Amino acid sequence: MIGASTIRKEGRAKVLGTAKYTDDLDLPGALHGVTVRTRCARGVLRGFTFLDGVPWDEITVATAADIPGRNIVASIHDDQPFLVEVGGTISHPEQAVVLLAHPDRQVAEKARGLVRLEVDELPAVLDIPASLACDPVIHGERNVLKEILITKGDADAAMARAARVFEGEYRTGAQEQLYLEPNAMIGTVEEGPAGREVTVSGSLQCPYYVHDALIQLFGLPAERVRVVALEMGGGFGGKEDFPSVIAGHAALLALKAGRPVKIAYDREEDMAATTKRHPSRTRVRTGFDAEGRLVAMDIDFVLDGGAFTTLSPVVLSRGAIHACGPYRCGDVRVLARAVATNTPPCGAFRGFGAPQSLFAIERHMDHCAREMGLDPVDLRRLNFLRKGDTMATGQVIKDDLDLAGLMDRAMEEIAFRDLQKAYRVRNAWDDPIKRGVGLSVFMHGCGFTGSGEAHMASVAGVEGREDGTVAVLAASTEMGQGKNTVFCQIVAETLGLPVDLVEMAEVDTRFVPNSGPTVASRSTMVVGKILEDAARGLRLALLQGGFLAEPYTPAQFRAAVAAARAKLGSLKAYGQFKANPEAAWDDKTYRGDAYPNYSWACYAAAVAVDLTTFEVKVEDFAAVQEVGRVVNPTLATGQIQGGVAQGIGWALWEDVTFREGRMVNNQLTNYIIPTAADLPHIRVAFLEAGNPFGPGGAKGIGELPMDGPAPAIANALREALGDLRLDEVPMTPERILQRLEEARHA
Amino acid sequence: MPETFRLDFTVNGQARSLDTHPMARLLDVLREGLGLTGTKEGCGEGECGACSVLLDGRVVNSCLIPAVQAQGAEVVTVEGLAAGGGLSPMQDAFLAHNAAQCGFCTPGMLIAAEDLVRRCPAPDKEQVREGLAGNLCRCTGYSKIVDAVQAVARKEGQP
Ligand code: FES
Ligand code: FES
């Protein structure tokens, strides 16, 4: 079962068009909810008025004054309100102030334009430089949402001894997740026997995050709040924390209206108001010895967190831990800061901080190689981490790690050396099309950072059902990545059953335990492992209870389940996350095992750039990764190809433009993501190496493809354009032209 | 323009008729008026193709088409592709190749793919990519979709 390309479990409903996404559900009597936003980057809310033009008596209105519990979206820090209160501070232009609902979508829409806000405006902070300059201070004492310092050895002393020292500054922009299904949520509030009960169902990655947010918003005990994850049209991190906000809004309106309320964002609102990838600025200083060995690294990593803390501390943490790339270095300092600005909060997006810092180090290594007159491939080979080496946090590499072999494999896949030779000859010709090949080598820590998993202590289970089949009980959600199928494969393998006897139970907090959020490539590796334990428990119970004897056939298993249920009433087995007793992590000093393990990869890109239009085309792309055991090769390949496409989009086209804190290109006409015609076929290869941690040896795969494309493409462009350095993402035609002009005038 | 009008058209081979506003979007008529929620809205402005349907045999973005334009026309949505309880060959290929991941682009993508293969029975990879460039997918990177379309084209292209 593990290792087989089992067909996607919910695939049939998806190709038939019968799969129901949130906005496909038509609840009788439901109202449509809309959100009135601040439209001011920073200020104080003085009040609001309702102008004539709609029948206000038919419209449900909810404001901060209607909140029964706390006006705080539960997250890492309590700094984000659900709704701005009168007299309260406005921190970004998309903050919600008033919620409206009406049976007719159009009427609700019209009413939204008829709410006037009175605001005293204040000067705003709109980017990283302004925030670092404290011009003005908008958060705490110096606009810092979170700061992390990682040190190993003495970076200053080592730098002073280095034969050569190089510096670079690298920047990346915001990126919109652009899941194809915009955010949508349905809220219901009812009076139950014990009092008020709140139910929310919708498009969300992390049911228990939403659950927690609603418990606090309504001040209710956990058992009277219920969250159901519906079919989801993509998430990529964009439906990790933001759904708590919409869920709260829908439920508040439902409370006021006494009827279910659906809030479905349209594309423009979704793009403007929801979270994006953090923009970044990274300064890298490296020292090398005379042979080209890295002896010192000093990295200053800054993320733009937006107006509230939300997930920035953990995004920052991952970015900081990945900042040194896959290289060995004795003396390291990484200073990482997430700073506040008056834009909507940035959030989770595939890669979670690592793409930003890996872009910097992988661009930087190429730059250093060329400055030293070395081949970037050779410089990497000389400096790769190997078994027994320690990383920046002090984590020791325990696996047999062969990054040089991984790099060779990727180069072979794309015929790197042949292309390089041919391109170098042809680029000298008088032809406006210039070509280059480049690569990046990187890693991605699997699962939560540091002690995250131990704190979470996730639980998942399996249930023998009446018909003898098995249901998987987990709060992990399916957003296209294939979790439904992979979980069933893992359980089927453990039980020795065909995979069609195992099904996912509905993801409903009333019935499934908290297996943690669906993020960080943790589903297969972490939750999959817990499910393996749970399935073993179920089998053992059947064997020891005398219901089953080994070896057994699927029919005998089904009969045993039915018999056990008849006798015991119900038949469930659970597993819980067990921390590796040998892994140690200290949150205060950032020392220890940052992740249970890492997946490793080398990506190579061949690009062509047209010097008349400055457009870049990726002509070939190879993604080679070492991910432990591949549970489902077809699904894994598809997930990587999709991620690479997103990575190419970030590298070349996806350019979120903010004006006064608002995203101004919040439409698909002016925010450009790749189409089928813009991309090459993406070659994917997996190398499997043992990993005792995950189920059957599996590690995480889903985020790697976001980390590698941008630096590989930038390095390829450097080859194509001679000396020109492109150290900024996205590498749009305008930016390439600008760099060329600067180089010409330098 | 009158407030409402009676729209008579054929949807997935069945005669349908309902009262609607002439400028109502075909997308809303299908989804809300007829409960055919297979057709999706990804952008509402003709960019993503999630709302693609066949209107008299042509692929259109139903988010841009006013209902009045469908008067007397024949519309096919994703719900009309499956034949006799089974899957159409294209649906089958999408399933087998994992060309549907989150599945949200899939109904529109299937409509565009069916139409492409009808117009161009043996497309090469480039033709498939060009042919599907009006339909955005954020999950697959398109490789698996291209594979699925080519698999169908190969099968049907053979005598
Ligand atoms: S919804 Fe019609 S093209 Fe996007
Ligand atoms: S499968 Fe998710 S958008 Fe295409």
mmCIF file of C-alpha atoms in Angstrom, chain A residues 7-8 10-12 14-21 23-26 32 105-106 175-182 231-234 236 266-268 349-350 478-481 633-639 641-643 645-646 649 654 667-671 673-682, chain B residues 25 28 31-32 35-50 78-83 85-88 90-107 109-110 125-126 128-144 146-147:
data_model
loop_
_atom_site.group_PDB
_atom_site.id
_atom_site.type_symbol
_atom_site.label_atom_id
_atom_site.label_comp_id
_atom_site.label_asym_id
_atom_site.label_seq_id
_atom_site.Cartn_x
_atom_site.Cartn_y
_atom_site.Cartn_z
ATOM 1 C CA ILE A 7 -6.054 6.831 -6.913
ATOM 2 C CA ARG A 8 -7.092 9.947 -5.004
ATOM 3 C CA GLU A 10 -12.134 12.027 -3.247
ATOM 4 C CA GLY A 11 -11.057 12.274 -6.884
ATOM 5 C CA ARG A 12 -14.210 10.830 -8.387
ATOM 6 C CA LYS A 14 -14.059 16.138 -8.006
ATOM 7 C CA VAL A 15 -14.061 15.084 -11.674
ATOM 8 C CA LEU A 16 -17.821 14.612 -11.628
ATOM 9 C CA GLY A 17 -18.325 18.108 -10.244
ATOM 10 C CA THR A 18 -20.336 16.741 -7.326
ATOM 11 C CA ALA A 19 -17.772 17.614 -4.635
ATOM 12 C CA LYS A 20 -19.357 20.350 -2.499
ATOM 13 C CA TYR A 21 -17.211 23.331 -1.561
ATOM 14 C CA ASP A 23 -20.103 28.251 -1.430
ATOM 15 C CA ASP A 24 -21.830 25.323 -3.178
ATOM 16 C CA LEU A 25 -23.938 24.662 -0.092
ATOM 17 C CA ASP A 26 -27.329 26.245 -0.080
ATOM 18 C CA HIS A 32 -25.164 36.500 3.003
ATOM 19 C CA ARG A 105 -26.249 39.080 -1.751
ATOM 20 C CA GLN A 106 -26.776 42.208 -3.858
ATOM 21 C CA GLN A 175 3.141 36.588 -2.598
ATOM 22 C CA GLU A 176 -0.540 35.774 -2.709
ATOM 23 C CA GLN A 177 -1.447 32.124 -2.083
ATOM 24 C CA LEU A 178 -4.128 32.303 -4.735
ATOM 25 C CA TYR A 179 -5.867 29.070 -3.859
ATOM 26 C CA LEU A 180 -8.488 28.882 -6.592
ATOM 27 C CA GLU A 181 -11.402 28.774 -4.159
ATOM 28 C CA PRO A 182 -11.743 32.082 -2.287
ATOM 29 C CA GLU A 231 -14.060 20.333 0.699
ATOM 30 C CA MET A 232 -11.285 22.854 0.177
ATOM 31 C CA GLY A 233 -10.168 24.374 -3.108
ATOM 32 C CA GLY A 234 -6.550 24.850 -2.096
ATOM 33 C CA PHE A 236 -1.112 26.628 0.671
ATOM 34 C CA ASP A 266 -14.936 37.333 -3.906
ATOM 35 C CA ARG A 267 -11.462 37.255 -5.439
ATOM 36 C CA GLU A 268 -10.747 40.948 -4.964
ATOM 37 C CA PHE A 349 2.510 30.263 2.807
ATOM 38 C CA ARG A 350 4.147 27.082 1.584
ATOM 39 C CA GLU A 478 -7.544 17.692 2.454
ATOM 40 C CA MET A 479 -6.691 20.681 0.320
ATOM 41 C CA GLY A 480 -5.549 18.870 -2.765
ATOM 42 C CA GLN A 481 -2.262 17.578 -1.379
ATOM 43 C CA PRO A 633 4.507 8.524 -6.086
ATOM 44 C CA THR A 634 1.811 9.989 -8.360
ATOM 45 C CA LEU A 635 0.370 12.264 -5.691
ATOM 46 C CA ALA A 636 3.840 13.263 -4.478
ATOM 47 C CA THR A 637 4.966 14.115 -8.004
ATOM 48 C CA GLY A 638 1.862 16.216 -8.570
ATOM 49 C CA GLN A 639 2.358 18.077 -5.316
ATOM 50 C CA GLN A 641 5.061 20.003 -9.745
ATOM 51 C CA GLY A 642 2.376 22.301 -8.400
ATOM 52 C CA GLY A 643 4.721 23.733 -5.794
ATOM 53 C CA ALA A 645 4.927 26.194 -10.524
ATOM 54 C CA GLN A 646 4.112 28.384 -7.528
ATOM 55 C CA GLY A 649 5.486 32.307 -10.246
ATOM 56 C CA GLU A 654 3.920 37.462 -8.820
ATOM 57 C CA GLN A 667 -7.312 40.958 -9.333
ATOM 58 C CA LEU A 668 -6.307 38.109 -11.581
ATOM 59 C CA THR A 669 -5.980 40.611 -14.424
ATOM 60 C CA ASN A 670 -3.076 42.389 -12.756
ATOM 61 C CA TYR A 671 -1.657 39.789 -10.392
ATOM 62 C CA ILE A 673 0.257 33.588 -11.909
ATOM 63 C CA PRO A 674 1.624 31.000 -14.347
ATOM 64 C CA THR A 675 -0.653 29.389 -16.930
ATOM 65 C CA ALA A 676 0.010 26.070 -18.645
ATOM 66 C CA ALA A 677 1.636 27.936 -21.528
ATOM 67 C CA ASP A 678 4.125 29.718 -19.252
ATOM 68 C CA LEU A 679 5.686 26.579 -17.788
ATOM 69 C CA PRO A 680 7.835 23.722 -19.003
ATOM 70 C CA HIS A 681 7.169 20.138 -18.051
ATOM 71 C CA ILE A 682 8.577 19.872 -14.530
ATOM 72 C CA ARG B 25 -24.682 36.061 -14.984
ATOM 73 C CA ASP B 28 -25.384 32.415 -11.144
ATOM 74 C CA ARG B 31 -25.397 27.614 -9.713
ATOM 75 C CA GLU B 32 -28.223 29.331 -7.859
ATOM 76 C CA GLY B 35 -28.419 24.106 -8.412
ATOM 77 C CA LEU B 36 -25.656 23.051 -10.803
ATOM 78 C CA THR B 37 -22.800 23.936 -8.475
ATOM 79 C CA GLY B 38 -20.184 21.955 -10.389
ATOM 80 C CA THR B 39 -19.349 25.163 -12.267
ATOM 81 C CA LYS B 40 -17.138 27.273 -9.988
ATOM 82 C CA GLU B 41 -16.336 30.942 -9.524
ATOM 83 C CA GLY B 42 -12.648 31.649 -9.080
ATOM 84 C CA CYS B 43 -12.398 35.280 -10.124
ATOM 85 C CA GLY B 44 -15.630 36.590 -11.613
ATOM 86 C CA GLU B 45 -13.771 38.487 -14.313
ATOM 87 C CA GLY B 46 -12.934 36.060 -17.077
ATOM 88 C CA GLU B 47 -9.380 35.264 -16.004
ATOM 89 C CA CYS B 48 -9.368 31.882 -14.269
ATOM 90 C CA GLY B 49 -11.660 29.686 -16.351
ATOM 91 C CA ALA B 50 -13.115 27.890 -13.315
ATOM 92 C CA VAL B 78 -19.341 19.489 -15.927
ATOM 93 C CA GLU B 79 -22.447 17.667 -14.712
ATOM 94 C CA GLY B 80 -23.269 16.921 -18.341
ATOM 95 C CA LEU B 81 -19.978 15.222 -19.199
ATOM 96 C CA ALA B 82 -20.416 11.864 -17.506
ATOM 97 C CA ALA B 83 -22.171 9.294 -19.616
ATOM 98 C CA GLY B 85 -23.436 6.851 -14.546
ATOM 99 C CA GLY B 86 -19.784 6.361 -15.483
ATOM 100 C CA LEU B 87 -17.052 8.878 -16.195
ATOM 101 C CA SER B 88 -16.266 10.372 -19.582
ATOM 102 C CA MET B 90 -11.468 12.709 -20.020
ATOM 103 C CA GLN B 91 -12.820 12.503 -16.467
ATOM 104 C CA ASP B 92 -11.365 9.037 -16.188
ATOM 105 C CA ALA B 93 -7.961 10.241 -17.382
ATOM 106 C CA PHE B 94 -8.006 13.185 -14.955
ATOM 107 C CA LEU B 95 -8.690 10.745 -12.136
ATOM 108 C CA ALA B 96 -6.030 8.241 -13.195
ATOM 109 C CA HIS B 97 -3.327 10.889 -13.723
ATOM 110 C CA ASN B 98 -4.049 12.853 -10.546
ATOM 111 C CA ALA B 99 -4.915 15.849 -12.707
ATOM 112 C CA ALA B 100 -7.461 16.951 -10.105
ATOM 113 C CA GLN B 101 -5.828 17.918 -6.833
ATOM 114 C CA CYS B 102 -7.935 20.393 -4.857
ATOM 115 C CA GLY B 103 -10.429 19.948 -7.679
ATOM 116 C CA PHE B 104 -11.623 23.523 -7.823
ATOM 117 C CA CYS B 105 -10.290 24.244 -11.304
ATOM 118 C CA THR B 106 -11.270 20.767 -12.470
ATOM 119 C CA PRO B 107 -14.822 21.331 -13.781
ATOM 120 C CA MET B 109 -10.508 22.501 -16.921
ATOM 121 C CA LEU B 110 -12.473 19.407 -18.014
ATOM 122 C CA LYS B 125 2.236 19.023 -25.525
ATOM 123 C CA GLU B 126 2.575 22.622 -26.694
ATOM 124 C CA VAL B 128 -2.374 21.270 -24.990
ATOM 125 C CA ARG B 129 -0.570 23.941 -22.983
ATOM 126 C CA GLU B 130 -1.727 26.700 -25.327
ATOM 127 C CA GLY B 131 -5.230 25.245 -25.444
ATOM 128 C CA LEU B 132 -5.577 25.245 -21.662
ATOM 129 C CA ALA B 133 -3.890 28.593 -21.038
ATOM 130 C CA GLY B 134 -7.261 30.196 -20.256
ATOM 131 C CA ASN B 135 -7.780 27.932 -17.257
ATOM 132 C CA LEU B 136 -5.697 28.572 -14.169
ATOM 133 C CA CYS B 137 -4.704 25.792 -11.808
ATOM 134 C CA ARG B 138 -2.725 26.536 -8.670
ATOM 135 C CA CYS B 139 -2.206 22.953 -7.512
ATOM 136 C CA THR B 140 -0.854 20.758 -10.271
ATOM 137 C CA GLY B 141 1.721 22.823 -12.137
ATOM 138 C CA TYR B 142 -0.262 21.566 -15.169
ATOM 139 C CA SER B 143 2.055 18.637 -15.957
ATOM 140 C CA LYS B 144 -0.466 16.001 -14.884
ATOM 141 C CA VAL B 146 -1.295 17.804 -19.906
ATOM 142 C CA ASP B 147 -0.566 14.085 -19.421
#
